[in-house]
mmCIF file of C-alpha atoms and ligand atoms in Angstrom:
data_model
loop_
_atom_site.group_PDB
_atom_site.id
_atom_site.type_symbol
_atom_site.label_atom_id
_atom_site.label_comp_id
_atom_site.label_asym_id
_atom_site.label_seq_id
_atom_site.Cartn_x
_atom_site.Cartn_y
_atom_site.Cartn_z
ATOM 1 C CA MET C 1 -36.209 -34.202 -23.160
ATOM 2 C CA GLU C 2 -36.304 -35.171 -26.841
ATOM 3 C CA GLY C 3 -36.221 -32.226 -29.211
ATOM 4 C CA GLY C 4 -37.722 -30.190 -26.356
ATOM 5 C CA GLU C 5 -41.098 -31.849 -27.015
ATOM 6 C CA GLN C 6 -41.140 -35.074 -25.030
ATOM 7 C CA ALA C 7 -40.093 -36.038 -21.533
ATOM 8 C CA GLN C 8 -39.610 -39.350 -19.809
ATOM 9 C CA ASN C 9 -42.783 -40.271 -17.943
ATOM 10 C CA LYS C 10 -42.571 -42.873 -15.180
ATOM 11 C CA GLN C 11 -45.950 -44.501 -14.586
ATOM 12 C CA ILE C 12 -47.569 -46.979 -12.191
ATOM 13 C CA VAL C 13 -49.759 -49.395 -14.103
ATOM 14 C CA LEU C 14 -52.312 -51.921 -12.823
ATOM 15 C CA ARG C 15 -51.236 -55.303 -14.187
ATOM 16 C CA GLY C 16 -54.646 -56.967 -14.025
ATOM 17 C CA PHE C 17 -57.803 -57.268 -11.945
ATOM 18 C CA ILE C 18 -57.104 -58.567 -8.469
ATOM 19 C CA VAL C 19 -58.695 -60.856 -5.906
ATOM 20 C CA GLY C 20 -58.081 -60.500 -2.174
ATOM 21 C CA THR C 21 -55.787 -58.070 -0.439
ATOM 22 C CA PRO C 22 -53.773 -55.913 -2.870
ATOM 23 C CA LYS C 23 -50.072 -56.731 -3.314
ATOM 24 C CA GLU C 24 -47.250 -54.560 -4.603
ATOM 25 C CA THR C 25 -46.827 -56.947 -7.538
ATOM 26 C CA ASP C 26 -50.366 -56.142 -8.701
ATOM 27 C CA MET C 27 -48.866 -52.894 -9.963
ATOM 28 C CA GLU C 28 -45.720 -52.207 -11.976
ATOM 29 C CA LEU C 29 -43.516 -49.279 -12.878
ATOM 30 C CA LYS C 30 -43.257 -48.468 -16.581
ATOM 31 C CA VAL C 31 -41.342 -45.734 -18.308
ATOM 32 C CA GLY C 32 -43.206 -43.971 -21.086
ATOM 33 C CA LYS C 33 -42.988 -40.623 -22.843
ATOM 34 C CA ALA C 34 -45.093 -37.537 -22.381
ATOM 35 C CA LYS C 35 -45.534 -34.738 -24.916
ATOM 36 C CA MET C 36 -44.773 -31.432 -23.274
ATOM 37 C CA LYS C 37 -47.285 -29.433 -25.355
ATOM 38 C CA VAL C 38 -51.046 -29.813 -25.595
ATOM 39 C CA VAL C 39 -52.821 -29.858 -28.955
ATOM 40 C CA GLU C 40 -54.320 -26.527 -29.926
ATOM 41 C CA GLY C 41 -58.108 -26.550 -29.794
ATOM 42 C CA SER C 42 -58.206 -29.601 -27.484
ATOM 43 C CA ARG C 43 -59.059 -27.633 -24.281
ATOM 44 C CA SER C 44 -56.770 -30.100 -22.523
ATOM 45 C CA VAL C 45 -54.210 -29.376 -19.816
ATOM 46 C CA LEU C 46 -50.814 -31.019 -19.268
ATOM 47 C CA ILE C 47 -49.870 -31.275 -15.611
ATOM 48 C CA LYS C 48 -46.796 -32.301 -13.649
ATOM 49 C CA ASN C 49 -47.852 -34.344 -10.621
ATOM 50 C CA LEU C 50 -46.410 -33.217 -7.281
ATOM 51 C CA TYR C 51 -48.398 -35.232 -4.708
ATOM 52 C CA LEU C 52 -50.564 -38.308 -5.189
ATOM 53 C CA SER C 53 -53.157 -39.663 -2.800
ATOM 54 C CA CYS C 54 -53.530 -43.305 -1.722
ATOM 55 C CA ASP C 55 -57.169 -43.990 -0.868
ATOM 56 C CA PRO C 56 -58.899 -47.242 0.165
ATOM 57 C CA TYR C 57 -61.721 -46.781 -2.406
ATOM 58 C CA MET C 58 -59.157 -47.366 -5.167
ATOM 59 C CA ARG C 59 -59.112 -51.057 -4.200
ATOM 60 C CA GLY C 60 -62.699 -51.231 -5.451
ATOM 61 C CA ARG C 61 -61.559 -50.067 -8.884
ATOM 62 C CA MET C 62 -59.144 -53.004 -9.126
ATOM 63 C CA ARG C 63 -61.829 -55.668 -9.423
ATOM 64 C CA GLU C 64 -63.522 -56.762 -12.596
ATOM 65 C CA TYR C 65 -67.113 -56.968 -11.489
ATOM 66 C CA TYR C 66 -67.815 -53.686 -9.875
ATOM 67 C CA GLN C 67 -71.320 -52.477 -9.267
ATOM 68 C CA SER C 68 -70.447 -49.016 -8.207
ATOM 69 C CA TYR C 69 -70.485 -45.302 -8.663
ATOM 70 C CA ILE C 70 -67.130 -45.289 -10.439
ATOM 71 C CA PRO C 71 -65.836 -47.655 -13.167
ATOM 72 C CA PRO C 72 -62.953 -50.103 -12.666
ATOM 73 C CA PHE C 73 -59.420 -49.274 -13.750
ATOM 74 C CA LEU C 74 -58.394 -50.781 -17.081
ATOM 75 C CA PRO C 75 -55.725 -53.486 -16.673
ATOM 76 C CA GLY C 76 -52.499 -52.280 -18.251
ATOM 77 C CA SER C 77 -53.462 -48.637 -17.741
ATOM 78 C CA VAL C 78 -52.033 -45.998 -15.463
ATOM 79 C CA ILE C 79 -53.741 -45.925 -12.065
ATOM 80 C CA GLU C 80 -55.981 -42.912 -11.513
ATOM 81 C CA GLY C 81 -56.284 -41.051 -8.236
ATOM 82 C CA PHE C 82 -56.442 -37.644 -6.620
ATOM 83 C CA GLY C 83 -53.376 -35.450 -6.793
ATOM 84 C CA VAL C 84 -51.867 -32.001 -6.506
ATOM 85 C CA SER C 85 -50.154 -30.890 -9.702
ATOM 86 C CA LYS C 86 -48.638 -27.969 -11.556
ATOM 87 C CA VAL C 87 -49.835 -26.911 -15.000
ATOM 88 C CA VAL C 88 -47.103 -27.306 -17.638
ATOM 89 C CA ASP C 89 -49.149 -26.317 -20.705
ATOM 90 C CA SER C 90 -52.796 -25.502 -21.220
ATOM 91 C CA ASP C 91 -55.307 -25.040 -23.999
ATOM 92 C CA HIS C 92 -58.080 -24.413 -21.487
ATOM 93 C CA PRO C 93 -59.102 -20.813 -20.753
ATOM 94 C CA ASN C 94 -59.296 -21.447 -16.968
ATOM 95 C CA PHE C 95 -55.705 -22.653 -16.589
ATOM 96 C CA LYS C 96 -52.241 -21.398 -17.494
ATOM 97 C CA ALA C 97 -48.714 -22.752 -17.105
ATOM 98 C CA GLY C 98 -47.566 -22.488 -13.492
ATOM 99 C CA ASP C 99 -51.041 -22.815 -11.936
ATOM 100 C CA LEU C 100 -51.304 -25.249 -9.035
ATOM 101 C CA VAL C 101 -54.312 -27.545 -9.273
ATOM 102 C CA SER C 102 -55.917 -30.504 -7.502
ATOM 103 C CA GLY C 103 -58.175 -33.181 -8.939
ATOM 104 C CA LEU C 104 -58.163 -36.610 -10.548
ATOM 105 C CA THR C 105 -54.875 -37.399 -12.241
ATOM 106 C CA GLY C 106 -52.658 -40.372 -13.126
ATOM 107 C CA TRP C 107 -50.057 -42.199 -11.030
ATOM 108 C CA GLU C 108 -47.296 -40.879 -13.278
ATOM 109 C CA GLU C 109 -44.973 -37.908 -13.571
ATOM 110 C CA PHE C 110 -46.967 -36.037 -16.240
ATOM 111 C CA THR C 111 -50.655 -36.387 -17.068
ATOM 112 C CA LEU C 112 -52.673 -35.025 -19.951
ATOM 113 C CA ILE C 113 -56.071 -34.025 -18.580
ATOM 114 C CA ALA C 114 -58.737 -34.099 -21.288
ATOM 115 C CA LYS C 115 -61.589 -32.858 -19.091
ATOM 116 C CA ALA C 116 -59.917 -30.000 -17.299
ATOM 117 C CA GLU C 117 -63.167 -28.766 -15.736
ATOM 118 C CA GLN C 118 -62.721 -31.334 -12.937
ATOM 119 C CA LEU C 119 -59.502 -29.628 -11.804
ATOM 120 C CA ARG C 120 -59.635 -27.109 -8.960
ATOM 121 C CA LYS C 121 -57.228 -24.219 -8.934
ATOM 122 C CA ILE C 122 -55.331 -23.943 -5.647
ATOM 123 C CA GLN C 123 -55.144 -20.425 -4.283
ATOM 124 C CA SER C 124 -51.887 -19.538 -2.588
ATOM 125 C CA GLU C 125 -52.706 -20.130 1.052
ATOM 126 C CA ASP C 126 -50.362 -20.552 3.926
ATOM 127 C CA ILE C 127 -51.117 -24.276 4.034
ATOM 128 C CA PRO C 128 -48.995 -27.256 2.907
ATOM 129 C CA LEU C 129 -49.754 -28.069 -0.724
ATOM 130 C CA SER C 130 -50.131 -31.775 0.006
ATOM 131 C CA TYR C 131 -53.110 -31.003 2.269
ATOM 132 C CA HIS C 132 -55.143 -30.576 -0.923
ATOM 133 C CA VAL C 133 -55.348 -34.379 -1.160
ATOM 134 C CA GLY C 134 -56.009 -34.760 2.564
ATOM 135 C CA LEU C 135 -57.307 -32.168 4.977
ATOM 136 C CA LEU C 136 -58.600 -29.895 2.188
ATOM 137 C CA GLY C 137 -59.230 -32.665 -0.333
ATOM 138 C CA MET C 138 -61.582 -35.607 -0.745
ATOM 139 C CA PRO C 139 -60.912 -37.291 2.658
ATOM 140 C CA GLY C 140 -61.270 -34.049 4.595
ATOM 141 C CA PHE C 141 -64.475 -33.265 2.745
ATOM 142 C CA THR C 142 -65.764 -36.775 3.486
ATOM 143 C CA ALA C 143 -65.247 -36.124 7.200
ATOM 144 C CA TYR C 144 -66.973 -32.747 6.961
ATOM 145 C CA ALA C 145 -69.997 -33.856 4.912
ATOM 146 C CA GLY C 146 -70.358 -37.151 6.754
ATOM 147 C CA PHE C 147 -70.170 -35.633 10.205
ATOM 148 C CA TYR C 148 -72.336 -32.527 9.776
ATOM 149 C CA GLU C 149 -74.801 -33.764 7.132
ATOM 150 C CA VAL C 150 -75.200 -37.470 7.888
ATOM 151 C CA CYS C 151 -74.483 -37.755 11.621
ATOM 152 C CA SER C 152 -76.708 -34.754 12.570
ATOM 153 C CA PRO C 153 -74.550 -34.230 15.680
ATOM 154 C CA LYS C 154 -75.646 -32.384 18.792
ATOM 155 C CA LYS C 155 -73.493 -30.830 21.463
ATOM 156 C CA GLY C 156 -72.766 -33.217 24.316
ATOM 157 C CA GLU C 157 -73.406 -36.385 22.303
ATOM 158 C CA TYR C 158 -71.259 -39.525 22.461
ATOM 159 C CA VAL C 159 -69.399 -40.056 19.194
ATOM 160 C CA PHE C 160 -67.414 -43.097 18.106
ATOM 161 C CA VAL C 161 -65.065 -43.129 15.075
ATOM 162 C CA SER C 162 -63.319 -46.231 13.660
ATOM 163 C CA ALA C 163 -60.058 -46.083 11.643
ATOM 164 C CA ALA C 164 -59.863 -42.909 13.674
ATOM 165 C CA SER C 165 -56.263 -41.927 12.984
ATOM 166 C CA GLY C 166 -56.653 -42.170 9.200
ATOM 167 C CA ALA C 167 -57.245 -39.541 6.550
ATOM 168 C CA VAL C 168 -60.973 -39.223 7.261
ATOM 169 C CA GLY C 169 -61.225 -40.348 10.893
ATOM 170 C CA GLN C 170 -58.717 -37.897 12.338
ATOM 171 C CA LEU C 171 -60.767 -34.953 11.071
ATOM 172 C CA VAL C 172 -64.119 -36.441 12.095
ATOM 173 C CA GLY C 173 -62.864 -36.722 15.671
ATOM 174 C CA GLN C 174 -61.560 -33.177 15.749
ATOM 175 C CA LEU C 175 -64.758 -31.730 14.251
ATOM 176 C CA ALA C 176 -66.777 -33.679 16.808
ATOM 177 C CA LYS C 177 -64.670 -32.247 19.648
ATOM 178 C CA LEU C 178 -65.128 -28.717 18.267
ATOM 179 C CA HIS C 179 -68.871 -29.429 18.196
ATOM 180 C CA GLY C 180 -68.819 -30.180 21.928
ATOM 181 C CA CYS C 181 -69.142 -33.963 21.697
ATOM 182 C CA TYR C 182 -67.452 -36.716 23.710
ATOM 183 C CA VAL C 183 -65.271 -38.575 21.205
ATOM 184 C CA VAL C 184 -63.699 -42.030 21.219
ATOM 185 C CA GLY C 185 -61.651 -43.511 18.390
ATOM 186 C CA SER C 186 -60.408 -46.982 17.549
ATOM 187 C CA ALA C 187 -57.189 -47.714 15.690
ATOM 188 C CA GLY C 188 -54.872 -50.641 15.094
ATOM 189 C CA THR C 189 -51.654 -49.799 16.977
ATOM 190 C CA LYS C 190 -50.553 -48.317 20.288
ATOM 191 C CA GLN C 191 -48.799 -45.489 18.445
ATOM 192 C CA LYS C 192 -52.057 -44.529 16.712
ATOM 193 C CA VAL C 193 -53.980 -44.719 19.987
ATOM 194 C CA ASP C 194 -51.425 -42.383 21.587
ATOM 195 C CA LEU C 195 -51.785 -39.942 18.690
ATOM 196 C CA LEU C 196 -55.551 -39.942 19.019
ATOM 197 C CA LYS C 197 -55.391 -39.121 22.719
ATOM 198 C CA ASN C 198 -52.362 -36.848 22.828
ATOM 199 C CA LYS C 199 -52.276 -35.044 19.487
ATOM 200 C CA LEU C 200 -55.746 -35.218 17.972
ATOM 201 C CA GLY C 201 -57.690 -34.430 21.148
ATOM 202 C CA PHE C 202 -59.902 -37.544 21.352
ATOM 203 C CA ASP C 203 -61.276 -38.114 24.858
ATOM 204 C CA GLU C 204 -60.512 -41.827 24.703
ATOM 205 C CA ALA C 205 -59.142 -44.346 22.230
ATOM 206 C CA PHE C 206 -58.460 -48.066 22.057
ATOM 207 C CA ASN C 207 -56.513 -50.532 19.946
ATOM 208 C CA TYR C 208 -59.181 -52.811 18.502
ATOM 209 C CA LYS C 209 -56.579 -55.445 17.649
ATOM 210 C CA GLU C 210 -55.814 -55.923 21.332
ATOM 211 C CA GLU C 211 -59.404 -56.120 22.527
ATOM 212 C CA PRO C 212 -60.592 -59.712 22.947
ATOM 213 C CA ASP C 213 -64.204 -58.484 22.983
ATOM 214 C CA LEU C 214 -65.218 -55.325 21.067
ATOM 215 C CA ASP C 215 -68.524 -55.111 22.938
ATOM 216 C CA VAL C 216 -66.667 -54.968 26.262
ATOM 217 C CA ALA C 217 -64.297 -52.289 24.898
ATOM 218 C CA LEU C 218 -67.206 -50.159 23.693
ATOM 219 C CA LYS C 219 -69.093 -50.530 26.984
ATOM 220 C CA ARG C 220 -65.940 -49.486 28.850
ATOM 221 C CA CYS C 221 -65.586 -46.323 26.722
ATOM 222 C CA PHE C 222 -69.310 -45.574 26.461
ATOM 223 C CA PRO C 223 -71.076 -46.675 29.656
ATOM 224 C CA GLN C 224 -74.078 -44.560 28.538
ATOM 225 C CA GLY C 225 -73.984 -45.810 24.932
ATOM 226 C CA ILE C 226 -73.174 -44.229 21.570
ATOM 227 C CA ASP C 227 -75.209 -41.473 19.883
ATOM 228 C CA VAL C 228 -73.185 -41.222 16.692
ATOM 229 C CA TYR C 229 -71.029 -43.837 14.988
ATOM 230 C CA PHE C 230 -68.876 -42.729 12.050
ATOM 231 C CA ASP C 231 -68.139 -46.102 10.463
ATOM 232 C CA ASN C 232 -65.000 -46.422 8.370
ATOM 233 C CA VAL C 233 -64.505 -50.166 8.737
ATOM 234 C CA GLY C 234 -67.771 -52.184 8.791
ATOM 235 C CA GLY C 235 -67.598 -55.868 9.820
ATOM 236 C CA ALA C 236 -67.241 -56.954 13.441
ATOM 237 C CA MET C 237 -66.878 -53.391 14.725
ATOM 238 C CA LEU C 238 -70.166 -52.317 13.168
ATOM 239 C CA ASP C 239 -71.868 -55.351 14.691
ATOM 240 C CA ALA C 240 -70.496 -54.541 18.153
ATOM 241 C CA VAL C 241 -71.473 -50.880 17.853
ATOM 242 C CA LEU C 242 -75.082 -51.734 16.957
ATOM 243 C CA VAL C 243 -75.768 -53.206 20.403
ATOM 244 C CA ASN C 244 -74.235 -50.140 22.044
ATOM 245 C CA MET C 245 -76.286 -47.505 20.218
ATOM 246 C CA ARG C 246 -78.493 -45.146 22.182
ATOM 247 C CA LEU C 247 -82.101 -44.301 21.394
ATOM 248 C CA HIS C 248 -82.358 -42.263 18.149
ATOM 249 C CA GLY C 249 -78.662 -42.694 17.413
ATOM 250 C CA ARG C 250 -77.159 -42.224 13.942
ATOM 251 C CA ILE C 251 -74.668 -44.377 12.080
ATOM 252 C CA ALA C 252 -72.922 -42.798 9.092
ATOM 253 C CA VAL C 253 -71.667 -45.630 6.898
ATOM 254 C CA CYS C 254 -68.666 -44.024 5.284
ATOM 255 C CA GLY C 255 -66.541 -47.039 4.385
ATOM 256 C CA MET C 256 -65.961 -50.725 5.014
ATOM 257 C CA VAL C 257 -62.233 -51.097 4.748
ATOM 258 C CA SER C 258 -62.339 -54.399 6.682
ATOM 259 C CA GLN C 259 -64.537 -55.915 3.949
ATOM 260 C CA GLN C 260 -62.991 -54.359 0.882
ATOM 261 C CA SER C 261 -60.711 -57.213 -0.104
ATOM 262 C CA ILE C 262 -62.984 -60.092 0.949
ATOM 263 C CA SER C 263 -65.186 -61.710 -1.707
ATOM 264 C CA ASP C 264 -67.374 -63.437 0.910
ATOM 265 C CA THR C 265 -68.148 -60.440 3.122
ATOM 266 C CA GLU C 266 -69.029 -60.931 6.813
ATOM 267 C CA GLY C 267 -72.650 -60.770 7.849
ATOM 268 C CA ILE C 268 -74.013 -58.268 10.379
ATOM 269 C CA HIS C 269 -76.056 -59.897 13.144
ATOM 270 C CA ASN C 270 -77.379 -57.038 15.244
ATOM 271 C CA LEU C 271 -79.414 -54.999 12.760
ATOM 272 C CA PHE C 272 -82.500 -55.548 14.904
ATOM 273 C CA MET C 273 -81.095 -52.818 17.159
ATOM 274 C CA LEU C 274 -82.005 -50.297 14.455
ATOM 275 C CA ILE C 275 -85.626 -50.967 15.348
ATOM 276 C CA THR C 276 -85.462 -51.274 19.107
ATOM 277 C CA ARG C 277 -83.287 -48.169 19.493
ATOM 278 C CA ARG C 278 -84.787 -46.309 16.468
ATOM 279 C CA VAL C 279 -81.338 -45.804 14.994
ATOM 280 C CA ARG C 280 -80.830 -44.189 11.572
ATOM 281 C CA MET C 281 -78.081 -45.891 9.594
ATOM 282 C CA GLN C 282 -77.152 -44.140 6.369
ATOM 283 C CA GLY C 283 -74.531 -44.761 3.733
ATOM 284 C CA PHE C 284 -73.195 -41.740 1.892
ATOM 285 C CA LEU C 285 -70.731 -40.613 -0.743
ATOM 286 C CA GLN C 286 -68.858 -37.379 -0.280
ATOM 287 C CA SER C 287 -69.618 -36.537 -3.911
ATOM 288 C CA ASP C 288 -73.321 -36.175 -3.035
ATOM 289 C CA TYR C 289 -72.456 -33.046 -1.070
ATOM 290 C CA LEU C 290 -70.102 -31.199 -3.419
ATOM 291 C CA HIS C 291 -72.254 -28.059 -3.224
ATOM 292 C CA LEU C 292 -70.831 -27.698 0.318
ATOM 293 C CA PHE C 293 -67.193 -27.834 -0.840
ATOM 294 C CA PRO C 294 -66.580 -24.040 -0.796
ATOM 295 C CA GLN C 295 -67.942 -23.652 2.746
ATOM 296 C CA PHE C 296 -65.891 -26.711 3.823
ATOM 297 C CA VAL C 297 -62.677 -25.150 2.516
ATOM 298 C CA ASP C 298 -63.378 -21.809 4.232
ATOM 299 C CA LYS C 299 -64.261 -23.423 7.553
ATOM 300 C CA ILE C 300 -61.353 -25.874 7.634
ATOM 301 C CA ILE C 301 -58.775 -23.253 6.598
ATOM 302 C CA ASP C 302 -60.134 -21.031 9.343
ATOM 303 C CA TYR C 303 -59.914 -23.795 11.968
ATOM 304 C CA TYR C 304 -56.442 -24.755 10.790
ATOM 305 C CA LYS C 305 -55.107 -21.183 10.864
ATOM 306 C CA GLN C 306 -56.531 -20.677 14.344
ATOM 307 C CA GLY C 307 -54.706 -23.821 15.479
ATOM 308 C CA LYS C 308 -57.985 -25.559 16.267
ATOM 309 C CA ILE C 309 -57.221 -28.577 14.097
ATOM 310 C CA VAL C 310 -54.077 -30.427 13.116
ATOM 311 C CA TYR C 311 -53.560 -32.964 10.346
ATOM 312 C CA ILE C 312 -51.219 -35.943 10.315
ATOM 313 C CA GLU C 313 -49.747 -37.088 7.023
ATOM 314 C CA ASP C 314 -47.733 -40.159 6.157
ATOM 315 C CA MET C 315 -45.493 -38.997 3.306
ATOM 316 C CA ASN C 316 -43.704 -41.486 1.036
ATOM 317 C CA ASP C 317 -41.079 -40.235 -1.381
ATOM 318 C CA GLY C 318 -41.011 -41.094 -5.074
ATOM 319 C CA LEU C 319 -43.547 -42.523 -7.494
ATOM 320 C CA GLU C 320 -41.855 -45.929 -7.082
ATOM 321 C CA SER C 321 -43.066 -46.029 -3.472
ATOM 322 C CA ALA C 322 -46.748 -45.708 -4.425
ATOM 323 C CA PRO C 323 -47.652 -49.440 -4.733
ATOM 324 C CA ALA C 324 -46.215 -50.267 -1.291
ATOM 325 C CA ALA C 325 -47.890 -47.246 0.261
ATOM 326 C CA PHE C 326 -51.238 -48.191 -1.256
ATOM 327 C CA VAL C 327 -50.947 -51.817 -0.132
ATOM 328 C CA GLY C 328 -50.064 -50.596 3.371
ATOM 329 C CA LEU C 329 -53.512 -49.023 3.787
ATOM 330 C CA PHE C 330 -55.005 -52.499 4.141
ATOM 331 C CA SER C 331 -52.764 -53.567 7.001
ATOM 332 C CA GLY C 332 -52.809 -50.197 8.769
ATOM 333 C CA LYS C 333 -49.209 -49.315 7.894
ATOM 334 C CA ASN C 334 -50.109 -45.677 7.276
ATOM 335 C CA ILE C 335 -50.142 -43.301 10.196
ATOM 336 C CA GLY C 336 -52.427 -40.491 9.084
ATOM 337 C CA LYS C 337 -53.196 -39.540 5.509
ATOM 338 C CA GLN C 338 -51.084 -41.550 3.043
ATOM 339 C CA VAL C 339 -49.511 -39.297 0.414
ATOM 340 C CA ILE C 340 -46.812 -39.844 -2.234
ATOM 341 C CA ARG C 341 -44.426 -36.975 -2.988
ATOM 342 C CA VAL C 342 -43.653 -37.359 -6.706
ATOM 343 C CA ALA C 343 -41.814 -34.132 -7.414
ATOM 344 C CA SER C 344 -41.064 -30.795 -5.863
ATOM 345 C CA GLU C 345 -42.618 -27.636 -7.229
HETATM 346 P P1 NAP X 401 -57.213 -44.457 6.241
HETATM 347 O O1 NAP X 401 -57.976 -44.608 7.522
HETATM 348 O O2 NAP X 401 -56.273 -43.328 6.119
HETATM 349 O O3 NAP X 401 -56.439 -45.804 5.915
HETATM 350 C C1 NAP X 401 -57.066 -47.040 6.039
HETATM 351 C C2 NAP X 401 -57.010 -47.523 7.502
HETATM 352 O O4 NAP X 401 -57.996 -48.514 7.675
HETATM 353 C C3 NAP X 401 -55.708 -48.206 7.875
HETATM 354 O O5 NAP X 401 -54.699 -47.321 8.261
HETATM 355 C C4 NAP X 401 -56.141 -49.112 9.013
HETATM 356 O O6 NAP X 401 -56.029 -48.411 10.241
HETATM 357 C C5 NAP X 401 -57.630 -49.351 8.734
HETATM 358 N N1 NAP X 401 -57.860 -50.737 8.354
HETATM 359 C C6 NAP X 401 -57.279 -51.436 7.345
HETATM 360 N N2 NAP X 401 -57.742 -52.691 7.313
HETATM 361 C C7 NAP X 401 -58.622 -52.798 8.341
HETATM 362 C C8 NAP X 401 -59.427 -53.859 8.849
HETATM 363 N N3 NAP X 401 -59.426 -55.071 8.264
HETATM 364 N N4 NAP X 401 -60.209 -53.621 9.913
HETATM 365 C C9 NAP X 401 -60.232 -52.401 10.495
HETATM 366 N N5 NAP X 401 -59.485 -51.359 10.067
HETATM 367 C C10 NAP X 401 -58.704 -51.557 9.005
HETATM 368 O O7 NAP X 401 -58.291 -44.394 5.088
HETATM 369 P P2 NAP X 401 -59.294 -43.184 4.814
HETATM 370 O O8 NAP X 401 -58.913 -42.557 3.528
HETATM 371 O O9 NAP X 401 -59.412 -42.329 6.024
HETATM 372 O O10 NAP X 401 -60.669 -43.943 4.588
HETATM 373 C C11 NAP X 401 -61.387 -44.427 5.701
HETATM 374 C C12 NAP X 401 -62.672 -45.070 5.202
HETATM 375 O O11 NAP X 401 -63.490 -44.092 4.589
HETATM 376 C C13 NAP X 401 -62.444 -46.159 4.164
HETATM 377 O O12 NAP X 401 -63.348 -47.215 4.397
HETATM 378 C C14 NAP X 401 -62.791 -45.466 2.862
HETATM 379 O O13 NAP X 401 -63.189 -46.364 1.866
HETATM 380 C C15 NAP X 401 -63.904 -44.549 3.316
HETATM 381 N N6 NAP X 401 -64.165 -43.373 2.491
HETATM 382 C C16 NAP X 401 -65.449 -43.157 2.103
HETATM 383 C C17 NAP X 401 -65.770 -42.041 1.374
HETATM 384 C C18 NAP X 401 -67.209 -41.783 1.002
HETATM 385 O O14 NAP X 401 -67.484 -40.856 0.237
HETATM 386 N N7 NAP X 401 -68.126 -42.549 1.547
HETATM 387 C C19 NAP X 401 -64.749 -41.145 0.996
HETATM 388 C C20 NAP X 401 -63.439 -41.394 1.436
HETATM 389 C C21 NAP X 401 -63.149 -42.517 2.198
HETATM 390 P P3 NAP X 401 -55.890 -49.188 11.640
HETATM 391 O O15 NAP X 401 -54.421 -49.263 11.940
HETATM 392 O O16 NAP X 401 -56.632 -48.336 12.572
HETATM 393 O O17 NAP X 401 -56.469 -50.557 11.445
#
């Protein structure tokens, strides 16, 4: 500290807009300074970041032309993402020093939050703090809203989830099982397939990287066809699923991680199946359903405390590890929800 007013503030900065798959060198570590007091009358909050979330959507914010729901990052600026943090100083009536909060923050040790209303106060529950960027955070809520609101699931239906062992997919599969569905997941390694079957309770799972023909793999797992597809990947998997959909099936288009770093995205050939099988295919954003967030938290905490769901995290230590962890999302290096532990409470 300098004169008790400033602290060193390590930061991860985006060097410039990127093309193709993200690389560690697209980001760099800088050491800045953070003031340890907020300005009176500013209604701002200074937080110390404890856990940071690595999410695939952040890749979209690293490109210049970005027709989307959220603006691009500014080259040379600290990367923004979801985190769990502790309030150091506050000029906002809703927060005081020592409060634990979750919300959008910076990839740095300390962040000054100008619009503190977006922060959520974390109540002291008997649940790991880091879960507030995973199970109880944006990815968990995506699974909840996408499955119940977009997939319109019914007991006994056949459900398929891609990127099934990831932050979103692992919860979708477990919610579908609790709903009485038959659930199959795809993932990119044998270890992930084993986790899906032996820890996360999926009925069946397969390694899509080892399947010479995705259509054959899907027909093997779903001889009767698929009622609900929770799509996290897009591309060839979506195309193969389309021809395996049952009458009046639903496809929730959650994400297209396989297409995210490609400028010339792959075409989908089997859309005609939407007509012949009367399938509803719907894209969604979790943020459209935020009115359901309180009921999501109550339900998931309840399931978790009853031992009905588990959650797998992939925890990296230190802010310095964040670029590599983020890059790893696009080659499937993460096993479960990718989190960075920046500091202890
Ligand atoms: P995640 O699954 O924890 O991590 C990404 C995973 O994607 C990797 O581990 C990898 O798993 C898989 N992957 C990477 N490249 C791939 C490729 N080329 N083809 C197929 N799979 C690939 O990520 P997440 O946070 O749960 O997000 C899952 C999806 O949901 C993403 O598409 C994300 O953008 C989307 N999402 C949408 C919303 C929304 O509101 N709509 C909100 C949150 C997330 P494998 O080893 O299995 O390949």
